[in-house]
Protein backbone atom coordinates (compact mmCIF):
# COMPACT_ATOMS: atom_id res chain seq x y z
CA MET A 1 0.00 0.00 0.00
CA LEU A 2 2.84 2.38 0.68
CA ASP A 3 4.86 1.54 -2.43
CA GLU A 4 4.57 3.51 -5.62
CA PRO A 5 1.76 2.26 -7.91
CA LEU A 6 2.78 -0.43 -10.38
CA TYR A 7 1.45 1.66 -13.25
CA ARG A 8 0.24 5.22 -13.82
CA ARG A 9 -3.51 5.74 -13.71
CA SER A 10 -5.46 8.36 -15.61
CA TRP A 11 -7.33 9.47 -12.48
CA ASN A 12 -6.27 10.80 -9.12
CA ALA A 13 -6.58 7.88 -6.70
CA ASP A 14 -5.52 9.95 -3.68
CA ARG A 15 -8.00 10.85 -1.00
CA PHE A 16 -7.20 14.30 0.26
CA PHE A 17 -9.35 15.85 2.98
CA PRO A 18 -7.51 18.96 4.23
CA HIS A 19 -10.08 19.79 6.93
CA LEU A 20 -10.27 16.27 8.35
CA PRO A 21 -7.27 15.61 10.58
CA GLY A 22 -6.07 12.04 10.94
CA THR A 23 -5.38 10.59 14.35
CA ALA A 24 -4.02 7.36 15.74
CA LYS A 25 -4.00 6.12 19.30
CA LEU A 26 -2.06 3.11 20.56
CA THR A 27 -4.31 1.41 23.07
CA ARG A 28 -2.13 -1.63 23.74
CA VAL A 29 0.69 -3.72 22.32
CA LEU A 30 -0.19 -7.20 21.10
CA SER A 31 1.52 -10.17 22.66
CA ASP A 32 3.69 -12.36 20.45
CA ASP A 33 0.91 -14.96 20.21
CA GLU A 34 -1.73 -12.37 19.31
CA ALA A 35 0.51 -10.83 16.66
CA ARG A 36 1.19 -14.27 15.12
CA THR A 37 -2.56 -15.03 15.10
CA TRP A 38 -3.45 -11.76 13.35
CA PHE A 39 -0.54 -12.07 10.92
CA ALA A 40 -1.66 -15.58 9.98
CA ARG A 41 -5.05 -14.14 8.94
CA THR A 42 -3.52 -11.81 6.37
CA SER A 43 -3.20 -12.83 2.75
CA SER A 44 0.16 -13.57 1.19
CA ALA A 45 1.91 -11.08 -1.05
CA GLU A 46 2.02 -13.42 -4.05
CA GLY A 47 2.08 -11.52 -7.31
CA THR A 48 3.20 -8.26 -5.76
CA ARG A 49 6.60 -6.74 -6.09
CA GLN A 50 8.99 -6.82 -3.17
CA ALA A 51 11.00 -3.91 -1.85
CA PRO A 52 14.60 -3.91 -3.09
């Protein structure tokens, strides 16, 4: 998601809301077991490019 797009699009895919501030709040740190469980639920990165 944070890499550059694989190809240039003819439309602006950005979402820019200058009057809507973003926030993030860390409520707790996952344990090793919880992190492994959540990571196992994510899909693999097959077919995507890898960072150099």
